């Protein structure tokens, strides 16, 4: 039995879970699920993730989907300090910035990287208007992050948390494009990103993620 | 010790989410209005509470937070008592994770569709605006696929995370409440377990109290 992560290292949401598994030092197996062969819509996969997405996750007889819920499960099970659940205020601050990551950041970064990285792989044209529009919105969001990271070293406080690590996959892909220079205008954000990338768990997963030929 | 403050307007869907949880725990709170019409959401005072200029923002003594689902979890954690239903299930790893999973489903798959249908088909006409029918129609098509997933789950368990009510269920209230006042409400008739789940939720006192502060739907 044991822990299984169903997905692909080309995705944004799967590495989020993998980083958490590495953080807690858990043993796990990655079971590849192929985007291209329609496997996501197979009955076997839909039984694990009814929305036909990745990741799906299994720990003995518990089956889960939604990468941030899976990540919380892993961090809770192994009693990691990355959720700060023994401190009401700190846990709330972690949750604020996980919600911000999903609601304000992920979509914008994802729209840019989908156009610049994924579309060419599919033989589709990049929609530069979409890229430009999302880049402008992302800059406004980065202004908020810059102000926050001026006040404290990481998003939830002076301690690294799941909120910071949850930003890893989408930022990793963004930083593999020509738009990585956007961070140069936000020095505290850039330093925060470099601190995240210095973490052994993050380095290990970055190694197995899709690398774009520039 | 001050009274908890919710900054926003109770009619607004994400603010109503927090009010439901405050009513569930029976805590003292105050709704402090934020006037969008005069740009109050962009003032330094409000941006200090919610740097994205959105509502709700929330204060409990020296803790200032934003994001309605985070505020909801905080309120339920801090103020739960033996009289409160256990809406987070934090003493049980599996159950608490299933609550988190379905709360993420609500935030990622359900609310983005139903919020915009409700806003365009119900709220905008109420405040003198015109809804985007194309957006409504697109979202309705996508919503059918989501409701299929909900129907399958609610055929297996009474509530989303299991046979116990949780924040995951209650989080659906605001957008669904307004959705039921749109011409599209009968969509739920095609998903009998979802309809029954919703009708059962609406018997809950906390939802009725939150509804009292929202736009009238009858």
Short mmCIF file of C-alpha atoms in Angstrom, two decimals:
data_model
loop_
_atom_site.label_atom_id
_atom_site.label_comp_id
_atom_site.label_asym_id
_atom_site.label_seq_id
_atom_site.Cartn_x
_atom_site.Cartn_y
_atom_site.Cartn_z
CA UNK A 1 0.00 0.00 0.00
CA UNK A 2 1.73 3.16 1.18
CA UNK A 3 1.64 6.65 -0.27
CA UNK A 4 0.99 7.21 -3.97
CA UNK A 5 0.81 10.45 -5.92
CA UNK A 6 -0.92 10.15 -9.28
CA UNK A 7 0.17 12.77 -11.77
CA UNK A 8 2.89 14.23 -13.90
CA UNK A 9 5.96 16.28 -13.13
CA UNK A 10 4.93 18.58 -15.98
CA UNK A 11 2.05 19.90 -13.92
CA UNK A 12 1.80 22.85 -11.56
CA UNK A 13 -0.26 21.18 -8.86
CA UNK A 14 1.58 17.87 -8.53
CA UNK A 15 4.94 19.39 -7.45
CA UNK A 16 3.15 21.22 -4.62
CA UNK A 17 2.36 17.85 -3.06
CA UNK A 18 5.80 16.41 -3.84
CA UNK A 19 7.57 19.27 -2.07
CA UNK A 20 5.50 18.60 1.05
CA UNK A 21 6.32 14.88 0.93
CA UNK A 22 10.01 15.76 0.67
CA UNK A 23 9.72 18.28 3.51
CA UNK A 24 8.42 15.60 5.90
CA UNK A 25 10.73 12.90 4.55
CA UNK A 26 7.89 10.54 3.70
CA UNK A 27 8.29 7.56 1.45
CA UNK A 28 6.08 7.76 -1.59
CA UNK A 29 5.64 6.53 -5.13
CA UNK A 30 4.77 8.71 -8.10
CA UNK A 31 2.40 6.97 -10.46
CA UNK A 32 2.48 8.69 -13.85
CA UNK A 33 -0.88 9.70 -15.31
CA UNK A 34 -0.61 10.84 -18.88
CA UNK A 35 -2.25 14.06 -20.07
CA UNK A 36 -2.01 13.02 -23.69
CA UNK A 37 -3.68 9.62 -23.74
CA UNK A 38 -6.97 10.68 -22.16
CA UNK A 39 -6.09 8.74 -19.03
CA UNK A 40 -7.34 11.64 -16.92
CA UNK A 41 -10.89 10.81 -18.01
CA UNK A 42 -10.59 7.07 -17.45
CA UNK A 43 -12.92 5.52 -14.86
CA UNK A 44 -9.91 4.49 -12.79
CA UNK A 45 -8.64 8.04 -12.53
CA UNK A 46 -12.08 9.62 -12.12
CA UNK A 47 -12.59 7.32 -9.15
CA UNK A 48 -9.62 9.11 -7.55
CA UNK A 49 -10.24 12.64 -8.85
CA UNK A 50 -13.82 13.13 -10.02
CA UNK A 51 -12.85 16.32 -11.84
CA UNK A 52 -10.40 14.40 -14.01
CA UNK A 53 -7.41 16.42 -12.84
CA UNK A 54 -4.05 15.79 -11.25
CA UNK A 55 -2.86 15.18 -8.62
CA UNK A 56 -4.78 12.40 -7.02
CA UNK A 57 -3.36 10.84 -3.89
CA UNK A 58 -3.67 7.65 -1.92
CA UNK A 59 -2.48 6.77 1.57
CA UNK A 60 -3.61 3.21 2.28
CA UNK A 61 -7.37 3.41 1.82
CA UNK A 62 -7.68 7.20 1.93
CA UNK A 63 -8.03 8.72 -1.54
CA UNK A 64 -7.78 12.49 -1.95
CA UNK A 65 -7.68 15.19 -4.60
CA UNK A 66 -7.04 19.01 -4.55
CA UNK A 67 -3.31 19.58 -4.14
CA UNK A 68 -3.55 22.04 -1.24
CA UNK A 69 -5.81 19.68 0.76
CA UNK A 70 -3.45 16.78 0.04
CA UNK A 71 -0.50 18.94 1.11
CA UNK A 72 -2.22 19.86 4.38
CA UNK A 73 -2.91 16.17 5.03
CA UNK A 74 0.75 15.28 4.57
CA UNK A 75 1.97 18.15 6.71
CA UNK A 76 -0.54 17.35 9.47
CA UNK A 77 0.07 13.62 9.44
CA UNK A 78 3.81 14.06 9.83
CA UNK A 79 3.36 16.92 12.33
CA UNK A 80 5.24 19.45 10.26
CA UNK A 81 5.57 23.00 11.52
CA UNK A 82 4.74 24.38 8.09
CA UNK A 83 1.04 24.83 8.95
CA UNK A 84 1.58 26.28 12.49
CA UNK A 85 -1.62 24.64 13.63
CA UNK A 86 -0.62 24.80 17.29
CA UNK A 87 -0.88 28.61 17.06
CA UNK A 88 -4.26 30.06 16.14
CA UNK A 89 -2.98 33.39 14.80
CA UNK A 90 -0.03 31.99 12.88
CA UNK A 91 -2.18 29.25 11.33
CA UNK A 92 -4.64 31.93 10.18
CA UNK A 93 -1.83 33.95 8.60
CA UNK A 94 -0.58 30.85 6.78
CA UNK A 95 -4.10 30.22 5.47
CA UNK A 96 -4.51 33.83 4.32
CA UNK A 97 -1.52 33.55 2.03
CA UNK A 98 -2.40 30.06 0.75
CA UNK A 99 -5.78 31.52 -0.25
CA UNK A 100 -4.02 34.50 -1.84
CA UNK A 101 -1.73 32.15 -3.75
CA UNK A 102 -4.73 30.42 -5.26
CA UNK A 103 -7.02 33.43 -5.65
CA UNK A 104 -4.65 36.23 -6.70
CA UNK A 105 -1.36 34.79 -7.89
CA UNK A 106 -1.67 31.33 -9.38
CA UNK A 107 -4.12 32.24 -12.15
CA UNK A 108 -2.06 35.16 -13.41
CA UNK A 109 1.28 33.33 -13.40
CA UNK A 110 -0.44 30.31 -14.94
CA UNK A 111 -1.99 32.30 -17.79
CA UNK A 112 1.46 33.61 -18.72
CA UNK A 113 3.23 30.25 -18.52
CA UNK A 114 0.41 28.40 -20.29
CA UNK A 115 0.82 30.68 -23.26
CA UNK A 116 4.60 30.82 -23.28
CA UNK A 117 5.47 27.22 -22.37
CA UNK A 118 2.49 24.94 -23.04
CA UNK A 119 0.97 26.39 -26.22
CA UNK A 120 4.18 26.08 -28.26
CA UNK A 121 4.43 22.43 -27.12
CA UNK A 122 0.90 21.89 -28.50
CA UNK A 123 1.74 23.71 -31.73
CA UNK A 124 -0.56 26.60 -30.82
CA UNK A 125 0.14 30.31 -31.15
CA UNK A 126 0.99 32.38 -28.10
CA UNK A 127 -1.69 34.99 -27.33
CA UNK A 128 0.55 37.92 -26.54
CA UNK A 129 -2.39 40.11 -25.47
CA UNK A 130 -3.30 37.60 -22.79
CA UNK A 131 0.32 37.41 -21.66
CA UNK A 132 0.66 41.19 -21.50
CA UNK A 133 -2.66 41.70 -19.70
CA UNK A 134 -1.83 39.07 -17.08
CA UNK A 135 1.67 40.46 -16.63
CA UNK A 136 0.24 43.88 -15.80
CA UNK A 137 -2.13 42.37 -13.24
CA UNK A 138 0.70 40.25 -11.83
CA UNK A 139 2.79 43.38 -11.25
CA UNK A 140 -0.02 44.84 -9.12
CA UNK A 141 -0.10 41.63 -7.09
CA UNK A 142 3.68 41.65 -6.75
CA UNK A 143 3.45 45.17 -5.31
CA UNK A 144 1.33 43.74 -2.51
CA UNK A 145 3.81 40.89 -2.00
CA UNK A 146 6.73 43.33 -1.96
CA UNK A 147 5.03 45.41 0.75
CA UNK A 148 4.30 42.29 2.76
CA UNK A 149 7.82 40.88 2.44
CA UNK A 150 9.23 44.22 3.54
CA UNK A 151 7.44 43.67 6.86
CA UNK A 152 8.41 40.05 7.37
CA UNK A 153 10.77 37.51 5.91
CA UNK A 154 8.10 35.14 4.65
CA UNK A 155 4.44 35.61 3.80
CA UNK A 156 2.85 34.46 7.06
CA UNK A 157 5.55 35.96 9.29
CA UNK A 158 9.23 35.51 9.97
CA UNK A 159 8.86 31.75 9.56
CA UNK A 160 8.63 29.80 6.32
CA UNK A 161 5.33 28.03 5.90
CA UNK A 162 3.18 26.10 3.47
CA UNK A 163 1.98 29.47 2.14
CA UNK A 164 5.44 30.20 0.75
CA UNK A 165 6.03 26.68 -0.59
CA UNK A 166 2.61 26.67 -2.27
CA UNK A 167 3.93 29.36 -4.60
CA UNK A 168 6.79 27.18 -5.77
CA UNK A 169 5.37 25.44 -8.87
CA UNK A 170 3.79 28.40 -10.66
CA UNK A 171 6.75 30.65 -9.84
CA UNK A 172 9.23 28.01 -10.99
CA UNK A 173 7.58 27.90 -14.39
CA UNK A 174 7.34 31.69 -14.60
CA UNK A 175 11.04 31.97 -13.77
CA UNK A 176 11.86 29.60 -16.64
CA UNK A 177 10.50 32.15 -19.13
CA UNK A 178 11.71 35.54 -20.37
CA UNK A 179 9.25 37.10 -17.91
CA UNK A 180 11.41 36.11 -14.96
CA UNK A 181 12.79 39.64 -15.07
CA UNK A 182 9.50 40.89 -13.64
CA UNK A 183 10.79 39.92 -10.20
CA UNK A 184 13.77 42.27 -10.56
CA UNK A 185 11.51 45.24 -9.74
CA UNK A 186 10.48 43.62 -6.46
CA UNK A 187 13.72 42.92 -4.58
CA UNK A 188 12.10 41.46 -1.45
CA UNK A 189 9.98 39.13 -3.58
CA UNK A 190 13.10 38.09 -5.48
CA UNK A 191 14.99 37.39 -2.24
CA UNK A 192 11.98 35.44 -0.92
CA UNK A 193 11.94 33.35 -4.09
CA UNK A 194 15.65 32.63 -3.80
CA UNK A 195 15.15 31.51 -0.21
CA UNK A 196 12.40 29.12 -1.31
CA UNK A 197 14.59 27.74 -4.12
CA UNK A 198 17.44 27.17 -1.64
CA UNK A 199 15.38 24.67 0.32
CA UNK A 200 16.52 21.07 -0.23
CA UNK A 201 12.96 19.78 -0.79
CA UNK A 202 12.36 22.40 -3.45
CA UNK A 203 15.70 21.82 -5.18
CA UNK A 204 14.99 18.09 -5.33
CA UNK A 205 11.59 18.51 -6.95
CA UNK A 206 12.77 21.28 -9.27
CA UNK A 207 15.22 18.74 -10.65
CA UNK A 208 12.47 16.44 -11.87
CA UNK A 209 10.11 19.08 -13.22
CA UNK A 210 9.75 20.00 -16.83
CA UNK A 211 12.70 22.01 -18.03
CA UNK A 212 12.07 24.33 -20.89
CA UNK A 213 14.69 24.50 -23.61
CA UNK A 214 15.40 28.21 -23.84
CA UNK B 1 -10.99 42.30 24.52
CA UNK B 2 -12.89 43.93 21.72
CA UNK B 3 -15.79 42.65 19.71
CA UNK B 4 -14.77 40.95 16.48
CA UNK B 5 -15.15 43.19 13.45
CA UNK B 6 -16.07 42.16 9.94
CA UNK B 7 -15.36 44.88 7.41
CA UNK B 8 -17.72 44.74 4.47
CA UNK B 9 -21.41 44.56 3.66
CA UNK B 10 -23.53 41.61 4.78
CA UNK B 11 -25.27 41.39 1.38
CA UNK B 12 -21.97 40.57 -0.29
CA UNK B 13 -21.48 36.85 -0.83
CA UNK B 14 -17.99 36.48 0.63
CA UNK B 15 -18.95 38.53 3.69
CA UNK B 16 -22.03 36.36 4.25
CA UNK B 17 -19.74 33.30 4.39
CA UNK B 18 -18.02 34.74 7.47
CA UNK B 19 -21.29 35.81 9.07
CA UNK B 20 -22.60 32.24 8.84
CA UNK B 21 -19.61 31.05 10.89
CA UNK B 22 -19.96 33.84 13.43
CA UNK B 23 -23.60 32.88 13.86
CA UNK B 24 -22.67 29.19 14.16
CA UNK B 25 -20.42 29.89 17.15
CA UNK B 26 -22.72 32.54 18.62
CA UNK B 27 -19.86 35.01 19.09
CA UNK B 28 -20.23 38.77 19.42
CA UNK B 29 -19.35 40.63 16.27
CA UNK B 30 -19.90 43.88 14.47
CA UNK B 31 -20.19 44.49 10.72
CA UNK B 32 -18.33 47.66 9.80
CA UNK B 33 -19.53 48.90 6.40
CA UNK B 34 -17.06 49.54 3.57
CA UNK B 35 -18.56 51.89 1.01
CA UNK B 36 -17.43 50.85 -2.47
CA UNK B 37 -19.38 53.70 -4.07
CA UNK B 38 -17.02 56.28 -2.54
CA UNK B 39 -13.92 54.12 -3.05
CA UNK B 40 -13.53 53.28 0.61
CA UNK B 41 -12.07 49.87 -0.35
CA UNK B 42 -9.07 51.69 -1.86
CA UNK B 43 -8.35 53.89 1.17
CA UNK B 44 -5.12 53.31 3.10
CA UNK B 45 -7.19 52.31 6.13
CA UNK B 46 -8.91 49.48 4.28
CA UNK B 47 -5.84 48.44 2.30
CA UNK B 48 -4.06 48.04 5.62
CA UNK B 49 -6.63 45.35 6.42
CA UNK B 50 -7.02 43.80 2.96
CA UNK B 51 -4.14 44.79 0.69
CA UNK B 52 -6.10 43.67 -2.38
CA UNK B 53 -8.87 46.19 -1.58
CA UNK B 54 -11.48 43.44 -1.27
CA UNK B 55 -14.05 42.49 1.34
CA UNK B 56 -14.27 40.97 3.88
CA UNK B 57 -11.46 42.01 6.16
CA UNK B 58 -11.56 40.92 9.78
CA UNK B 59 -10.17 42.01 13.14
CA UNK B 60 -10.00 40.08 16.39
CA UNK B 61 -7.94 42.11 18.87
CA UNK B 62 -4.57 42.53 17.19
CA UNK B 63 -5.12 39.91 14.49
CA UNK B 64 -6.09 41.40 11.14
CA UNK B 65 -6.81 38.91 8.35
CA UNK B 66 -8.64 38.63 5.06
CA UNK B 67 -9.90 35.85 2.70
CA UNK B 68 -13.36 34.69 3.76
CA UNK B 69 -12.62 30.95 4.05
CA UNK B 70 -9.56 31.65 6.21
CA UNK B 71 -11.57 34.00 8.44
CA UNK B 72 -14.28 31.33 8.67
CA UNK B 73 -11.80 28.66 9.79
CA UNK B 74 -10.29 31.03 12.37
CA UNK B 75 -13.69 31.89 13.86
CA UNK B 76 -14.75 28.25 14.02
CA UNK B 77 -11.44 27.19 15.60
CA UNK B 78 -11.25 29.92 18.19
CA UNK B 79 -14.85 30.19 19.31
CA UNK B 80 -16.08 26.64 19.09
CA UNK B 81 -17.76 25.36 22.21
CA UNK B 82 -19.58 22.22 23.30
CA UNK B 83 -22.73 23.83 21.89
CA UNK B 84 -21.22 24.24 18.43
CA UNK B 85 -21.29 21.51 15.85
CA UNK B 86 -17.77 20.37 14.99
CA UNK B 87 -17.53 21.99 11.58
CA UNK B 88 -13.79 21.48 11.04
CA UNK B 89 -13.28 17.96 12.54
CA UNK B 90 -9.75 18.78 13.56
CA UNK B 91 -9.45 15.91 16.00
CA UNK B 92 -9.64 13.48 13.11
CA UNK B 93 -6.97 13.61 10.42
CA UNK B 94 -9.04 11.95 7.68
CA UNK B 95 -12.22 13.92 8.39
CA UNK B 96 -10.45 17.28 8.64
CA UNK B 97 -8.70 16.60 5.34
CA UNK B 98 -11.99 15.74 3.62
CA UNK B 99 -13.38 19.03 4.92
CA UNK B 100 -10.36 20.82 3.41
CA UNK B 101 -10.76 18.92 0.15
CA UNK B 102 -14.41 19.85 -0.33
CA UNK B 103 -13.79 23.41 0.80
CA UNK B 104 -11.21 23.63 -1.99
CA UNK B 105 -13.74 22.10 -4.39
CA UNK B 106 -16.20 24.83 -3.41
CA UNK B 107 -13.55 27.53 -3.87
CA UNK B 108 -12.04 26.20 -7.10
CA UNK B 109 -14.89 24.47 -8.98
CA UNK B 110 -18.25 25.63 -7.62
CA UNK B 111 -18.07 29.21 -6.38
CA UNK B 112 -16.27 30.64 -9.44
CA UNK B 113 -19.25 29.52 -11.54
CA UNK B 114 -22.18 30.11 -9.20
CA UNK B 115 -20.85 33.44 -7.86
CA UNK B 116 -20.79 34.90 -11.36
CA UNK B 117 -24.21 33.47 -12.32
CA UNK B 118 -25.69 34.89 -9.11
CA UNK B 119 -23.91 38.20 -9.46
CA UNK B 120 -24.93 38.70 -13.09
CA UNK B 121 -28.44 37.26 -12.92
CA UNK B 122 -29.52 38.48 -9.48
CA UNK B 123 -27.28 41.07 -7.83
CA UNK B 124 -26.50 43.35 -10.78
CA UNK B 125 -30.16 43.85 -11.74
CA UNK B 126 -30.90 44.67 -8.08
CA UNK B 127 -28.33 47.44 -8.03
CA UNK B 128 -29.34 48.88 -11.40
CA UNK B 129 -26.83 47.04 -13.60
CA UNK B 130 -27.12 44.57 -16.47
CA UNK B 131 -25.76 41.05 -16.25
CA UNK B 132 -23.56 39.36 -18.84
CA UNK B 133 -25.84 36.71 -20.33
CA UNK B 134 -23.02 35.03 -22.23
CA UNK B 135 -21.07 34.54 -18.99
CA UNK B 136 -24.19 33.21 -17.28
CA UNK B 137 -24.80 30.69 -20.08
CA UNK B 138 -21.16 29.54 -20.22
CA UNK B 139 -21.06 29.09 -16.45
CA UNK B 140 -24.37 27.20 -16.41
CA UNK B 141 -22.99 24.63 -18.85
CA UNK B 142 -19.86 24.15 -16.75
CA UNK B 143 -21.95 24.02 -13.57
CA UNK B 144 -23.85 20.97 -14.86
CA UNK B 145 -20.59 19.00 -14.94
CA UNK B 146 -19.74 20.12 -11.41
CA UNK B 147 -23.20 19.22 -10.12
CA UNK B 148 -22.76 15.72 -11.56
CA UNK B 149 -19.76 15.28 -9.28
CA UNK B 150 -21.72 16.65 -6.32
CA UNK B 151 -24.67 14.36 -7.09
CA UNK B 152 -22.36 11.34 -7.10
CA UNK B 153 -20.79 12.31 -3.78
CA UNK B 154 -24.09 13.21 -2.08
CA UNK B 155 -25.53 9.89 -3.20
CA UNK B 156 -22.83 8.26 -1.04
CA UNK B 157 -22.71 10.61 1.96
CA UNK B 158 -25.25 12.92 3.57
CA UNK B 159 -22.88 15.89 3.41
CA UNK B 160 -19.87 16.58 1.25
CA UNK B 161 -17.03 15.52 3.57
CA UNK B 162 -18.95 12.60 5.06
CA UNK B 163 -22.06 11.95 7.07
CA UNK B 164 -21.38 15.07 9.12
CA UNK B 165 -22.03 18.71 8.26
CA UNK B 166 -18.92 20.85 7.95
CA UNK B 167 -17.60 24.20 6.82
CA UNK B 168 -17.30 22.67 3.34
CA UNK B 169 -21.11 22.49 3.09
CA UNK B 170 -21.78 25.88 4.71
CA UNK B 171 -19.29 27.62 2.44
CA UNK B 172 -21.67 26.98 -0.47
CA UNK B 173 -24.43 29.03 1.12
CA UNK B 174 -23.86 32.60 -0.12
CA UNK B 175 -23.62 32.02 -3.88
CA UNK B 176 -26.28 29.28 -3.82
CA UNK B 177 -28.71 31.42 -1.84
CA UNK B 178 -28.73 34.06 -4.56
CA UNK B 179 -28.60 31.40 -7.30
CA UNK B 180 -31.95 30.09 -6.04
CA UNK B 181 -33.45 33.53 -6.75
CA UNK B 182 -32.35 33.45 -10.41
CA UNK B 183 -34.36 31.95 -13.28
CA UNK B 184 -31.88 29.04 -13.29
CA UNK B 185 -32.71 27.66 -9.85
CA UNK B 186 -34.56 24.68 -11.30
CA UNK B 187 -31.22 23.34 -12.57
CA UNK B 188 -30.89 21.68 -9.18
CA UNK B 189 -34.05 19.61 -9.92
CA UNK B 190 -31.85 17.44 -12.16
CA UNK B 191 -29.62 16.57 -9.21
CA UNK B 192 -32.01 15.30 -6.52
CA UNK B 193 -29.36 14.58 -3.87
CA UNK B 194 -27.85 18.03 -4.35
CA UNK B 195 -31.30 19.60 -4.08
CA UNK B 196 -32.07 17.67 -0.89
CA UNK B 197 -28.68 18.62 0.56
CA UNK B 198 -29.33 22.30 -0.15
CA UNK B 199 -32.86 22.24 1.30
CA UNK B 200 -31.53 20.55 4.42
CA UNK B 201 -28.76 23.15 4.77
CA UNK B 202 -31.28 25.97 4.55
CA UNK B 203 -33.04 24.73 7.69
CA UNK B 204 -29.97 25.71 9.68
CA UNK B 205 -30.46 28.79 11.93
CA UNK B 206 -27.05 30.31 11.08
CA UNK B 207 -27.91 30.40 7.39
CA UNK B 208 -31.30 31.96 8.05
CA UNK B 209 -29.60 34.63 10.17
CA UNK B 210 -27.02 35.37 7.45
CA UNK B 211 -29.82 35.46 4.86
CA UNK B 212 -31.58 38.15 6.88
CA UNK B 213 -28.68 40.52 6.10
CA UNK B 214 -28.63 39.75 2.39
CA UNK B 215 -30.76 40.96 -0.54
CA UNK B 216 -34.31 39.61 -0.18
CA UNK B 217 -34.83 36.66 -2.52
CA UNK B 218 -38.57 36.18 -2.31
#
